[in-house]
Structures are given as C-alpha cells and as structure tokens.
Short mmCIF file of C-alpha atoms in Angstrom, two decimals:
data_model
loop_
_atom_site.label_atom_id
_atom_site.label_comp_id
_atom_site.label_asym_id
_atom_site.label_seq_id
_atom_site.Cartn_x
_atom_site.Cartn_y
_atom_site.Cartn_z
CA MET A 1 29.95 24.11 -6.21
CA SER A 2 27.58 21.18 -6.35
CA ARG A 3 28.17 18.12 -4.23
CA ARG A 4 29.27 14.93 -5.81
CA GLU A 5 26.91 11.95 -5.76
CA TYR A 6 28.08 8.37 -5.41
CA THR A 7 26.19 5.78 -7.42
CA ILE A 8 26.06 2.22 -6.12
CA ARG A 9 25.14 -0.42 -8.67
CA LEU A 10 23.20 -3.35 -7.21
CA ALA A 11 22.62 -6.69 -8.90
CA CYS A 12 19.82 -9.04 -7.89
CA THR A 13 21.42 -11.93 -6.02
CA PHE A 14 18.86 -14.50 -7.18
CA GLU A 15 20.70 -17.13 -9.25
CA GLY A 16 20.53 -16.33 -12.96
CA CYS A 17 18.70 -13.00 -12.56
CA LYS A 18 20.10 -10.08 -14.55
CA GLU A 19 18.01 -7.28 -12.96
CA ARG A 20 19.95 -4.23 -11.77
CA SER A 21 19.16 -1.30 -9.52
CA PHE A 22 21.01 1.80 -8.47
CA ALA A 23 21.26 3.60 -5.14
CA THR A 24 22.64 7.10 -4.78
CA ALA A 25 24.60 8.47 -1.82
CA THR A 26 25.51 12.09 -1.23
CA THR A 27 28.54 11.39 0.99
CA ARG A 28 31.23 8.73 1.21
CA ARG A 29 29.93 7.78 4.65
CA GLU A 30 26.43 7.21 3.28
CA GLU A 31 27.89 5.20 0.40
CA THR A 32 29.75 2.97 2.89
CA GLU A 33 26.58 2.51 4.97
CA ILE A 34 24.58 1.51 1.87
CA ARG A 35 27.23 -0.98 0.79
CA GLN A 36 27.35 -2.48 4.31
CA ARG A 37 23.55 -2.74 4.44
CA TYR A 38 23.44 -4.60 1.11
CA GLN A 39 26.27 -6.85 2.26
CA ARG A 40 24.18 -7.87 5.31
CA SER A 41 20.93 -8.06 3.33
CA PRO A 42 21.68 -8.61 -0.37
CA TYR A 43 19.51 -6.91 -2.98
CA ARG A 44 16.72 -8.90 -4.62
CA CYS A 45 14.57 -7.43 -7.38
CA VAL A 46 10.78 -7.30 -7.10
CA ARG A 47 10.49 -10.48 -9.21
CA HIS A 48 12.23 -12.34 -6.39
CA THR A 49 10.87 -10.49 -3.33
CA ASN A 50 7.18 -10.27 -4.35
CA PRO A 51 6.77 -12.64 -7.33
CA ASP A 52 2.98 -12.93 -6.85
CA GLU A 53 2.61 -9.20 -7.53
CA VAL A 54 4.46 -9.25 -10.87
CA LEU A 55 2.12 -9.45 -13.87
CA SER A 56 2.99 -12.15 -16.41
CA ALA A 57 1.36 -14.49 -18.94
CA ASP A 58 0.73 -16.92 -16.06
CA ASN A 59 -0.43 -14.15 -13.68
CA PRO A 60 -2.22 -11.65 -15.98
CA GLU A 61 -4.35 -9.86 -13.36
CA GLN A 62 -3.96 -8.38 -9.89
CA THR A 63 -6.64 -6.74 -7.75
CA VAL A 64 -6.02 -4.72 -4.60
CA THR A 65 -8.81 -3.49 -2.31
CA LEU A 66 -8.29 -0.54 0.04
CA THR A 67 -10.96 0.49 2.56
CA ALA A 68 -11.36 4.07 3.81
CA GLY A 69 -11.25 4.24 7.59
CA LYS A 70 -9.92 5.93 10.71
CA VAL A 71 -6.34 5.32 11.87
CA VAL A 72 -5.37 5.13 15.55
CA ALA A 73 -2.78 7.76 16.47
CA THR A 74 0.40 6.76 18.26
CA HIS A 75 0.03 6.93 22.06
CA LEU A 76 1.85 9.95 23.47
CA ARG A 77 3.24 9.32 26.96
CA GLY A 78 2.53 12.15 29.35
CA ILE A 79 -0.19 13.58 27.09
CA ASP A 80 -2.64 10.73 26.50
CA LEU A 81 -4.37 9.06 29.41
CA PRO A 82 -3.71 5.32 29.86
CA GLY A 83 -6.10 3.41 27.62
CA GLU A 84 -7.14 6.56 25.74
CA VAL A 85 -7.49 6.04 22.00
CA ARG A 86 -7.02 8.97 19.64
CA TYR A 87 -7.55 8.90 15.89
CA LEU A 88 -5.72 10.85 13.23
CA ASP A 89 -7.83 13.50 11.49
CA GLY A 90 -9.57 12.38 8.32
CA LEU A 91 -9.78 8.98 6.69
CA PHE A 92 -7.01 6.78 5.34
CA TRP A 93 -6.78 3.99 2.76
CA ASP A 94 -4.25 2.24 4.98
CA LYS A 95 -2.14 3.17 8.01
CA ARG A 96 0.09 5.48 5.98
CA GLN A 97 -1.92 7.24 3.29
CA GLY A 98 -5.14 9.14 2.85
CA PHE A 99 -4.41 9.82 -0.82
CA THR A 100 -3.51 7.25 -3.42
CA TYR A 101 -3.10 7.32 -7.19
CA GLY A 102 -2.22 5.25 -10.20
CA PRO A 103 -2.49 5.44 -13.99
CA GLY A 104 -5.77 7.26 -14.70
CA PHE A 105 -7.02 7.82 -11.13
CA LYS A 106 -6.47 9.74 -7.91
CA ALA A 107 -8.49 9.20 -4.72
CA TYR A 108 -8.66 11.01 -1.37
CA ALA A 109 -10.10 8.73 1.33
CA SER A 110 -11.66 11.74 3.12
CA ASP A 111 -13.83 12.45 0.05
CA PHE A 112 -15.85 9.30 0.82
CA PRO A 113 -17.72 7.85 3.81
CA PRO A 114 -15.91 5.38 6.12
CA GLY A 115 -16.00 1.83 4.77
CA THR A 116 -15.75 2.90 1.12
CA LYS A 117 -13.74 0.36 -0.87
CA LEU A 118 -11.27 1.39 -3.56
CA ILE A 119 -10.76 -1.60 -5.83
CA VAL A 120 -7.84 -1.30 -8.24
CA THR A 121 -7.33 -3.94 -10.92
CA ALA A 122 -4.40 -4.25 -13.31
CA ARG A 123 -4.77 -6.70 -16.19
CA ILE A 124 -2.46 -7.67 -19.04
CA GLU A 125 -4.08 -8.57 -22.35
CA LEU A 126 -1.67 -10.41 -24.62
CA PRO A 127 -1.98 -9.99 -28.40
CA SER A 128 -3.61 -12.81 -30.32
CA GLU A 129 -1.38 -15.33 -32.08
CA GLU A 130 -2.48 -14.04 -35.54
CA SER A 131 -1.27 -10.50 -34.82
CA LEU A 132 2.24 -11.67 -33.94
#
C-alpha cells in the first residue's frame, strides 16, 4: 500500500501577487512542520524574493559568471592539525558544485584549468511591434 502524500498550497504573501506554489509532505507531522515554518516565514515567490533575477521587458538580460577553483574542506576536529587547510578533490564552480548545466550546455569544472570562467547569459528578445 502506497503512502499518502499531503499537499500544502502556498500563496505569495506580497500584496496583489497571485503566484502559487505547492509543497508536499509524506506524513502529517511533516505537513504540520511545513505549515508552521511558513507561518513563521511566509512564502514569497521569486518575483518578490529576487526581483533583479527575473527577466522582463525592463530587465531583458542577465549574465552570471562562475570561476573554476579549489574549495576548502571543512575542518575536522581531531583529524586536521590546527591551522591546516585541506581542499576538496577536483575543481568547483562555487562552494557547492563542480558540475553545472542549463538549456543547451553542461560543464564540469574539473575539465578546465583553475581560473576558467563560465559566463552564462540569458536574454529575452521581444517580438517587433509589426509582428504583433
């Protein structure tokens, strides 16, 4: 018998916004925790949390630059010597990922020398007035 899922419907709390999102819980306890978390910190859609990142007629282009480099490993008490710096194996685009992708590309940081820049640009081109 499959477990029941509990769907929580969230509405952006920004005045006048009609954006919706859904969260799914696998237990009643998890559902309660999610509802309590959103009560303490109400949901806001990406338009209202990171408006500068949303493409629009007024903001038609965004560029992000990631640089391949080493990442310092977390210090392990009892294993690492005080002041010792260890690096994670391989290269990373940021502190969390050595692989990134998007529409039409995939890139492993370790495939390139340190300092390589991955520049990703997204641009909206609106249709001309005549074609509307």
